[in-house]
Coordinates of C-alpha atoms in Angstrom, one line a residue:
Chain A
M1 CA -16.5 13.7 -30.2
T2 CA -14.5 11.6 -27.7
H3 CA -15.0 8.0 -27.2
G4 CA -16.6 8.6 -23.8
A5 CA -19.0 11.2 -25.2
R6 CA -20.1 8.8 -27.9
R7 CA -20.7 6.1 -25.4
T8 CA -22.9 8.5 -23.3
V9 CA -24.9 9.4 -26.4
R10 CA -25.4 5.7 -27.3
R11 CA -26.5 4.9 -23.8
G12 CA -28.9 7.9 -23.7
L13 CA -30.4 6.8 -27.0
A14 CA -30.9 3.2 -25.8
L15 CA -32.7 4.5 -22.7
I16 CA -35.0 6.7 -24.9
V17 CA -35.7 3.8 -27.2
L18 CA -36.5 1.6 -24.2
L19 CA -38.8 4.1 -22.5
G20 CA -40.4 5.1 -25.8
G21 CA -41.1 1.4 -26.7
W22 CA -42.5 0.8 -23.3
E23 CA -44.8 3.8 -23.6
W24 CA -45.9 2.8 -27.1
A25 CA -46.5 -0.8 -26.1
S26 CA -48.6 0.3 -23.2
R27 CA -50.7 2.7 -25.2
A28 CA -51.2 0.1 -28.0
G29 CA -52.6 -2.2 -25.4
W30 CA -49.8 -4.8 -25.6
M31 CA -49.0 -4.3 -22.0
N32 CA -51.4 -4.2 -19.1
P33 CA -51.0 -0.7 -17.5
F34 CA -52.2 -2.2 -14.2
Y35 CA -49.0 -4.2 -14.0
A36 CA -46.7 -2.1 -16.2
P37 CA -47.9 1.5 -16.3
P38 CA -46.3 3.6 -19.1
P39 CA -43.4 5.9 -18.2
S40 CA -45.7 8.9 -18.7
A41 CA -48.0 7.6 -15.9
V42 CA -45.0 7.0 -13.6
A43 CA -43.7 10.4 -14.4
A44 CA -47.1 12.0 -13.5
V45 CA -47.2 10.2 -10.2
L46 CA -43.6 11.3 -9.6
V47 CA -44.5 15.0 -10.3
S48 CA -47.6 14.8 -8.0
L49 CA -45.5 13.1 -5.3
V50 CA -42.8 15.8 -5.4
G51 CA -45.5 18.5 -5.5
T52 CA -46.9 17.4 -2.1
D53 CA -45.3 18.3 1.2
E54 CA -45.8 14.7 2.4
I55 CA -43.0 13.2 0.3
W56 CA -40.4 15.4 1.9
M57 CA -41.2 13.9 5.3
H58 CA -40.7 10.4 4.0
L59 CA -37.5 11.3 2.1
E60 CA -36.2 13.0 5.2
A61 CA -36.9 9.9 7.3
T62 CA -35.1 7.5 4.9
L63 CA -32.2 9.8 4.3
A64 CA -31.8 10.4 8.1
A65 CA -31.8 6.6 8.8
A66 CA -29.4 5.9 5.9
S67 CA -26.9 8.6 6.8
A68 CA -27.0 8.0 10.5
G69 CA -26.5 4.3 9.8
L70 CA -23.7 5.0 7.4
L71 CA -21.8 7.3 9.7
G72 CA -22.4 5.1 12.8
G73 CA -21.5 2.0 10.9
L74 CA -18.3 3.5 9.5
A75 CA -17.3 4.7 13.1
L76 CA -18.1 1.3 14.7
G77 CA -16.5 -0.7 11.9
I78 CA -13.3 1.4 12.1
V79 CA -13.1 1.2 15.9
L80 CA -13.8 -2.5 16.1
G81 CA -11.5 -3.2 13.1
F82 CA -8.6 -1.3 14.8
A83 CA -9.3 -3.0 18.2
A84 CA -9.3 -6.4 16.6
A85 CA -6.1 -5.9 14.6
L86 CA -4.2 -4.4 17.5
L87 CA -5.5 -6.5 20.4
P88 CA -5.5 -10.3 19.9
V89 CA -8.1 -10.8 22.7
V90 CA -10.6 -8.6 20.9
A91 CA -9.9 -10.4 17.6
E92 CA -10.5 -13.8 19.3
L93 CA -13.9 -12.7 20.5
L94 CA -15.0 -10.6 17.6
E95 CA -13.9 -12.6 14.6
P96 CA -16.4 -15.5 14.9
L97 CA -19.3 -13.1 15.5
M98 CA -18.3 -10.9 12.5
I99 CA -17.8 -13.9 10.3
L100 CA -21.3 -15.1 11.3
L101 CA -22.8 -11.7 10.7
N102 CA -21.1 -11.5 7.4
A103 CA -22.4 -14.9 6.3
I104 CA -26.1 -14.3 7.0
P105 CA -28.3 -11.9 5.2
R106 CA -28.2 -9.2 7.9
V107 CA -31.6 -7.8 7.0
I108 CA -33.1 -10.8 8.8
L109 CA -32.3 -8.8 12.0
A110 CA -34.9 -6.2 11.0
P111 CA -37.9 -7.7 12.9
L112 CA -35.7 -8.1 16.0
F113 CA -34.6 -4.4 15.9
V114 CA -38.3 -3.4 15.6
I115 CA -39.1 -5.5 18.7
W116 CA -36.2 -4.0 20.6
L117 CA -36.2 -0.4 19.4
G118 CA -39.8 0.2 18.2
I119 CA -41.1 1.3 14.8
G120 CA -39.4 4.7 14.9
L121 CA -36.1 5.9 13.4
A122 CA -33.9 3.9 15.8
S123 CA -34.6 0.5 14.4
K124 CA -33.8 1.6 10.8
V125 CA -30.6 3.3 11.9
A126 CA -29.7 0.1 13.7
L127 CA -30.2 -2.1 10.6
A128 CA -28.3 0.3 8.3
L129 CA -25.6 0.5 10.9
I130 CA -25.1 -3.2 11.3
L131 CA -25.0 -3.7 7.5
V132 CA -22.3 -1.1 7.1
A133 CA -20.3 -1.9 10.3
V134 CA -19.6 -5.5 9.4
L135 CA -18.4 -4.5 5.9
I136 CA -16.1 -1.8 7.3
F137 CA -14.9 -4.0 10.1
F138 CA -13.4 -6.5 7.6
A139 CA -12.0 -3.7 5.4
V140 CA -10.1 -2.2 8.4
Y141 CA -9.2 -5.5 10.0
S142 CA -7.7 -7.0 6.9
G143 CA -6.3 -3.6 5.9
I144 CA -4.2 -3.5 9.0
K145 CA -3.3 -7.2 8.9
E146 CA -2.3 -7.2 5.3
V147 CA -0.4 -3.9 5.4
D148 CA 2.8 -4.0 3.4
R149 CA 5.6 -5.2 5.8
R150 CA 8.2 -3.6 3.6
L151 CA 6.7 -0.2 4.2
V152 CA 6.6 -0.9 8.0
E153 CA 10.2 -1.8 8.0
R154 CA 11.1 1.1 5.8
V155 CA 9.6 3.6 8.3
Q156 CA 11.2 1.7 11.2
T157 CA 14.7 1.9 9.7
L158 CA 14.2 5.6 9.1
G159 CA 13.8 5.9 12.9
G160 CA 10.0 5.9 13.0
G161 CA 8.2 4.6 16.1
R162 CA 4.6 3.5 16.7
R163 CA 3.2 7.0 16.0
A164 CA 5.0 7.4 12.7
L165 CA 3.9 4.0 11.7
V166 CA 0.2 4.8 12.4
R167 CA 0.4 8.1 10.6
E168 CA 2.5 7.2 7.6
V169 CA 1.5 3.5 7.0
Y170 CA -1.5 2.3 8.8
I171 CA -3.9 5.3 8.4
P172 CA -3.3 5.8 4.7
S173 CA -3.5 2.0 4.1
I174 CA -6.8 1.7 6.0
T175 CA -8.1 4.9 4.3
A176 CA -7.6 3.2 1.0
W177 CA -9.5 0.1 2.1
V178 CA -12.4 2.0 3.7
I179 CA -12.8 4.4 0.8
G180 CA -12.6 1.5 -1.6
N181 CA -15.6 0.1 0.2
L182 CA -17.5 3.4 0.6
K183 CA -19.7 3.0 -2.4
I184 CA -20.8 -0.5 -1.3
A185 CA -21.4 1.0 2.2
V186 CA -23.7 3.7 0.7
G187 CA -25.8 1.0 -1.0
F188 CA -25.9 -1.0 2.3
A189 CA -27.0 2.0 4.3
F190 CA -29.9 2.6 1.9
T191 CA -30.8 -1.1 1.9
G192 CA -30.9 -1.1 5.7
A193 CA -33.0 2.1 5.9
V194 CA -35.6 1.1 3.3
V195 CA -35.9 -2.6 4.4
G196 CA -36.3 -1.4 8.0
E197 CA -39.1 0.9 7.0
F198 CA -40.6 -1.9 4.9
V199 CA -40.9 -4.1 7.9
A200 CA -42.6 -1.7 10.3
S201 CA -42.8 2.1 10.2
S202 CA -45.1 5.0 9.8
R203 CA -42.9 7.1 7.5
G204 CA -40.1 6.8 5.0
L205 CA -39.7 5.6 1.4
G206 CA -39.9 2.0 2.5
Y207 CA -43.1 2.7 4.2
L208 CA -44.5 4.3 1.1
L209 CA -43.3 1.3 -0.9
Q210 CA -45.1 -1.0 1.5
F211 CA -48.2 1.1 1.1
A212 CA -48.0 1.1 -2.7
Q213 CA -47.6 -2.6 -2.8
S214 CA -50.5 -3.3 -0.5
T215 CA -52.7 -1.1 -2.7
Y216 CA -51.4 -2.7 -5.9
N217 CA -50.2 0.7 -7.1
A218 CA -47.5 -0.2 -9.7
A219 CA -47.1 3.4 -10.9
L220 CA -46.4 4.6 -7.3
T221 CA -44.0 1.7 -6.7
L222 CA -42.0 2.5 -9.9
A223 CA -42.0 6.3 -9.0
L224 CA -40.6 5.4 -5.5
I225 CA -38.0 3.1 -7.0
A226 CA -37.0 6.0 -9.3
I227 CA -36.6 8.4 -6.3
I228 CA -34.5 5.9 -4.3
M229 CA -32.3 5.3 -7.3
A230 CA -31.8 9.0 -7.8
F231 CA -30.7 9.5 -4.2
A232 CA -28.5 6.4 -4.2
L233 CA -26.8 7.6 -7.4
A234 CA -26.3 11.1 -6.0
L235 CA -24.6 9.6 -2.9
F236 CA -22.6 7.2 -5.1
A237 CA -21.3 10.2 -7.1
L238 CA -20.3 11.9 -3.9
A239 CA -18.5 8.8 -2.6
E240 CA -16.7 8.6 -6.0
R241 CA -15.5 12.2 -5.8
L242 CA -14.2 11.5 -2.3
E243 CA -12.5 8.4 -3.5
R244 CA -10.9 10.3 -6.4
R245 CA -9.7 12.9 -4.1
L246 CA -8.3 10.8 -1.2
L247 CA -6.9 8.0 -3.4
R248 CA -5.3 10.4 -6.0
W249 CA -2.0 8.5 -5.6
R250 CA -3.7 5.4 -7.0
Q251 CA -5.2 6.9 -10.2
V252 CA -2.4 9.1 -11.4
Chain B
M1 CA 32.6 1.4 12.9
L2 CA 30.9 -1.9 12.8
R3 CA 32.1 -5.1 14.6
I4 CA 30.1 -8.3 14.4
R5 CA 31.2 -11.3 16.5
G6 CA 29.8 -14.8 16.5
L7 CA 26.5 -13.8 14.9
T8 CA 24.1 -16.7 14.7
I9 CA 20.6 -16.3 13.2
A10 CA 17.8 -18.9 13.0
Y11 CA 14.2 -18.7 11.8
G12 CA 12.8 -21.4 14.0
G13 CA 14.8 -24.3 12.4
P14 CA 18.6 -24.8 12.2
P15 CA 20.6 -21.6 12.0
V16 CA 20.9 -20.0 8.5
L17 CA 24.0 -18.2 9.7
E18 CA 26.4 -19.4 12.3
N19 CA 29.4 -17.7 14.0
V20 CA 29.8 -14.8 11.5
D21 CA 32.6 -12.4 12.3
L22 CA 32.8 -9.2 10.3
D23 CA 34.5 -5.8 10.6
V24 CA 33.9 -2.6 8.8
A25 CA 36.4 0.2 9.6
E26 CA 35.5 3.8 9.4
G27 CA 35.5 5.0 5.8
E28 CA 35.7 1.5 4.5
F29 CA 33.6 0.0 1.7
V30 CA 32.9 -3.6 2.5
S31 CA 30.9 -6.1 0.5
L32 CA 29.3 -9.4 1.7
I33 CA 28.8 -11.9 -1.0
G34 CA 27.2 -15.3 -1.0
A35 CA 24.7 -17.5 -2.9
S36 CA 21.0 -16.7 -2.5
G37 CA 19.7 -18.2 0.7
S38 CA 23.0 -17.9 2.5
G39 CA 21.6 -15.3 4.9
K40 CA 23.4 -12.2 3.6
T41 CA 20.3 -10.1 4.1
S42 CA 19.8 -11.4 7.6
V43 CA 23.1 -9.8 8.6
L44 CA 21.9 -6.4 7.6
R45 CA 18.5 -7.0 9.3
A46 CA 20.3 -7.9 12.5
V47 CA 22.4 -4.8 12.4
T48 CA 19.3 -2.6 12.0
T49 CA 17.4 -4.6 14.7
L50 CA 14.7 -5.7 12.3
L51 CA 15.5 -9.1 13.6
Y52 CA 17.0 -10.4 16.8
P53 CA 19.9 -12.9 16.4
L54 CA 20.1 -16.2 18.3
G55 CA 23.6 -15.3 19.5
G56 CA 26.6 -13.1 19.0
T57 CA 27.3 -9.4 19.4
I58 CA 26.9 -6.4 17.1
D59 CA 28.8 -3.3 18.1
L60 CA 28.1 -0.1 16.3
A61 CA 30.4 2.9 16.8
V62 CA 27.6 5.3 15.8
P63 CA 24.1 5.7 17.1
P64 CA 21.3 3.9 15.2
T65 CA 20.1 7.3 13.8
E66 CA 23.4 7.5 11.8
V67 CA 22.8 4.2 10.1
G68 CA 21.1 4.3 6.7
F69 CA 19.5 1.2 5.1
L70 CA 18.8 0.9 1.4
F71 CA 16.5 -2.0 0.7
Q72 CA 16.5 -4.3 -2.2
E73 CA 13.0 -3.1 -3.1
D74 CA 12.2 0.6 -3.2
A75 CA 9.5 0.4 -0.5
L76 CA 8.4 4.0 -1.1
L77 CA 5.1 5.0 0.4
P78 CA 2.7 4.9 -2.5
W79 CA 0.4 7.6 -1.0
R80 CA 3.2 10.1 -0.6
T81 CA 4.7 12.2 -3.3
T82 CA 8.4 12.0 -4.1
R83 CA 9.2 15.0 -2.0
E84 CA 7.2 13.7 0.9
N85 CA 8.9 10.3 0.7
V86 CA 12.4 11.9 0.7
S87 CA 11.5 14.2 3.7
L88 CA 9.9 11.3 5.6
G89 CA 13.0 10.4 7.7
L90 CA 13.7 14.1 8.3
R91 CA 10.2 14.7 9.6
I92 CA 10.4 11.5 11.8
R93 CA 13.5 13.2 13.3
G94 CA 11.5 16.2 14.2
M95 CA 12.3 18.6 11.3
A96 CA 9.4 21.0 10.5
R97 CA 7.5 20.2 7.3
P98 CA 8.7 23.3 5.2
A99 CA 12.3 22.8 6.1
A100 CA 12.1 19.1 5.4
A101 CA 10.5 19.8 2.0
R102 CA 13.3 22.3 1.2
T103 CA 16.0 19.7 2.1
A104 CA 14.2 17.1 0.1
D105 CA 14.1 19.3 -3.0
E106 CA 17.9 19.8 -2.6
W107 CA 18.4 16.1 -2.5
L108 CA 16.1 15.5 -5.5
A109 CA 18.2 18.0 -7.5
L110 CA 21.4 16.3 -6.4
L111 CA 20.1 13.0 -7.6
K112 CA 18.9 14.4 -10.9
L113 CA 15.2 14.2 -10.0
D114 CA 14.5 17.9 -10.3
G115 CA 10.8 18.7 -11.1
L116 CA 9.6 15.2 -9.9
G117 CA 8.9 16.3 -6.4
D118 CA 5.1 16.3 -6.8
R119 CA 4.9 12.9 -8.6
Y120 CA 3.7 9.8 -6.9
P121 CA 6.0 6.7 -6.9
R122 CA 3.6 5.0 -9.5
Q123 CA 4.5 7.8 -11.9
L124 CA 8.2 7.1 -11.8
S125 CA 10.5 4.7 -13.7
G126 CA 12.3 1.9 -11.8
G127 CA 15.6 3.9 -11.9
Q128 CA 13.9 7.1 -10.7
R129 CA 12.2 5.2 -7.8
K130 CA 15.6 3.8 -6.9
R131 CA 17.1 7.3 -6.8
V132 CA 14.2 8.5 -4.6
A133 CA 14.9 5.7 -2.2
L134 CA 18.6 6.6 -2.2
A135 CA 17.7 10.3 -1.6
Q136 CA 15.5 9.2 1.3
V137 CA 18.4 7.5 2.9
L138 CA 21.2 9.9 2.1
A139 CA 19.1 12.9 3.2
L140 CA 19.6 11.7 6.8
E141 CA 23.3 12.0 6.2
P142 CA 24.2 8.6 7.6
R143 CA 27.7 7.8 8.5
L144 CA 27.2 4.0 8.0
L145 CA 25.3 3.0 4.9
L146 CA 23.9 -0.6 4.6
M147 CA 22.7 -1.7 1.2
D148 CA 20.9 -4.9 0.3
E149 CA 21.4 -5.5 -3.4
P150 CA 19.9 -2.1 -4.0
F151 CA 20.3 -2.1 -7.8
A152 CA 19.6 -5.7 -8.7
S153 CA 16.3 -4.8 -10.3
L154 CA 17.7 -2.2 -12.7
D155 CA 18.7 -2.6 -16.3
A156 CA 22.4 -2.7 -16.9
I157 CA 22.8 0.9 -18.2
V158 CA 20.8 2.6 -15.5
R159 CA 22.5 0.4 -13.0
V160 CA 26.1 1.4 -14.0
R161 CA 25.1 5.1 -13.9
I162 CA 23.5 5.0 -10.5
T163 CA 26.3 2.9 -9.1
E164 CA 28.9 5.3 -10.4
E165 CA 27.1 8.3 -8.9
L166 CA 26.8 6.5 -5.5
L167 CA 30.4 5.5 -5.6
G168 CA 31.4 9.2 -6.2
W169 CA 29.3 10.3 -3.3
V170 CA 30.6 7.6 -1.0
E171 CA 34.2 8.5 -1.8
R172 CA 33.7 12.3 -1.5
K173 CA 31.9 11.9 1.9
R174 CA 34.2 9.1 3.1
L175 CA 31.0 7.1 3.9
T176 CA 31.3 3.7 5.6
V177 CA 29.4 1.1 3.6
L178 CA 28.4 -2.5 4.0
L179 CA 27.0 -3.8 0.7
V180 CA 25.2 -7.2 0.4
T181 CA 25.3 -8.6 -3.1
H182 CA 25.5 -11.7 -5.2
D183 CA 27.3 -9.9 -8.0
L184 CA 31.0 -10.6 -7.6
E185 CA 32.1 -8.1 -10.1
E186 CA 30.1 -5.3 -8.5
A187 CA 31.5 -6.3 -5.1
I188 CA 35.1 -6.1 -6.4
S189 CA 34.7 -2.9 -8.3
L190 CA 33.2 -1.0 -5.4
S191 CA 34.8 -2.4 -2.2
D192 CA 38.0 -2.2 -0.2
A193 CA 37.3 -5.7 1.2
V194 CA 35.0 -8.6 0.3
Y195 CA 33.6 -11.1 2.7
V196 CA 32.5 -14.4 1.3
L197 CA 29.7 -16.5 3.0
S198 CA 29.6 -20.2 2.5
R199 CA 26.6 -21.7 0.8
G200 CA 23.7 -23.7 2.3
Q201 CA 22.5 -23.8 5.9
R202 CA 24.8 -22.7 8.8
S203 CA 26.7 -20.4 6.5
T204 CA 29.6 -18.6 7.9
V205 CA 32.4 -16.3 6.6
Q206 CA 34.5 -18.4 4.3
A207 CA 37.1 -15.7 3.5
R208 CA 37.9 -12.0 3.6
R209 CA 39.6 -10.7 0.6
A210 CA 41.2 -7.2 0.4
V211 CA 40.7 -5.4 -2.9
P212 CA 43.9 -3.6 -3.9
I213 CA 42.4 -1.4 -6.6
P214 CA 43.3 2.3 -5.9
R215 CA 40.7 5.0 -5.3
P216 CA 39.1 7.2 -6.5
R217 CA 37.6 4.5 -8.8
H218 CA 35.1 4.4 -11.6
V219 CA 32.8 1.4 -11.8
L220 CA 33.8 0.4 -15.4
D221 CA 37.6 1.2 -15.1
S222 CA 37.9 -0.9 -12.0
R223 CA 37.2 -4.0 -14.1
S224 CA 40.2 -3.4 -16.3
D225 CA 42.6 -3.1 -13.3
A226 CA 45.2 -5.9 -13.2
A227 CA 44.0 -7.1 -9.8
F228 CA 40.5 -7.6 -10.9
G229 CA 40.7 -10.9 -12.8
P230 CA 42.7 -12.9 -10.3
L231 CA 40.5 -11.6 -7.4
L232 CA 37.4 -12.7 -9.3
Q233 CA 38.9 -16.2 -9.8
Q234 CA 39.7 -16.3 -6.1
L235 CA 36.2 -15.3 -5.0
W236 CA 34.7 -18.0 -7.3
Q237 CA 36.9 -20.5 -5.5
D238 CA 36.0 -19.2 -2.1
L239 CA 32.4 -19.7 -3.0
G240 CA 33.2 -23.3 -3.6
E241 CA 32.5 -23.0 -7.3
E242 CA 34.9 -23.8 -10.0
S243 CA 35.3 -20.6 -12.1
P244 CA 33.4 -21.0 -15.4
T245 CA 36.5 -20.1 -17.4
Q246 CA 38.6 -22.6 -15.6
S247 CA 36.1 -25.5 -16.1
A248 CA 35.8 -24.5 -19.8
K249 CA 39.6 -24.7 -20.1
D250 CA 39.7 -28.1 -18.4
E251 CA 37.2 -29.5 -20.8
R252 CA 39.4 -28.6 -23.8

């Protein structure tokens, strides 16, 4: 067995021991199932949730908000980052705003987006988008500003003009920065979508979470957390595959 | 081939170089030596228009596309394979990708890099990277080759081997070369003429010394030529340094 396989087995065993211990402690009456329902109860809620049609509507809402926010945030961040790096006037105006947006917990904008855009999908997309866009803006902006001067000069002395520089140096260099931040961006997009739903909505996993909390339903809360984790992990894996593919030159 | 008159270069403050005159005739191998900080590299950067001089003229008998510049550092694009790096200049000049790749492979074979075409720079040794950088420049078949201490970072054995190969290539192709180096022995063993820059700020050409060693040469054999020793002493004096052997003799 390889080192990696042994580690996976150890981690799996640790998880089983933890869940088993929790189950046992709960059944033995050492833990109040009202606050910490046993894994079996959470699993039962999970199964019944997945069995209903209703959950798909909520999942769809959250995934739609997260992916629209992720894509929109990537696009906006890349465009603004490029503009700021290439046009000093844009940088002058954008930099203070972006630094401010970066410094504050951007989820505080959620109520404002609800007032502006209503309790529908738009306000969640906007929150996910702003979370992602600021992150990507800095990735692209610094990616261009800190590009290796030697590579720029190398391409120039080989006769390359602006187009060759963008294609051979800037785009690959920015790709590396953006892809490097992609996993964080995925997490941010989910945060934006779920928190947006939490604040005000009529559907989505965040809405269900809010409902579960207001009815003191710990089992439902844990089941929802498990669902969100599963989706975030799946998107993480996807981002990682993309990273491995696009940044192959880094890993070899 | 190259005629420099009254070249003056400053980086904001007092000039680092002042009134430099330098000629490189067609087919001539010329070295420019000087202490670090004497502005040797700036001369090459001015010739390739990577910087604009404060004053003076630089006349090139060939178009800029026929000038090759080998940097001190490899500066290969880390996200491109060896083959893509070598074909970079060819593609910038409009050669189609398949043709450029074929030409690149021929150059890789010529520089003993067969089979490394699909590797990334990270997967190569320092000597191999240097050969790739050399292939990248030579593939454009320049008539004037500018080199900035290209082999300084290599260990002695690899250095002698690559230098020997380059020397053979330069002599066969009758290439015109301007080499910047702080290694006096290297300068003598390779060049037809050596220019000496004075030390400190406002450096200028202190002397031009012809090297009477016959061609074709071999890097190591040149050093046992009768003209080598006296010329080395002379260059030490030109640099304003007492030769270390002389000062050792004086002490006795």
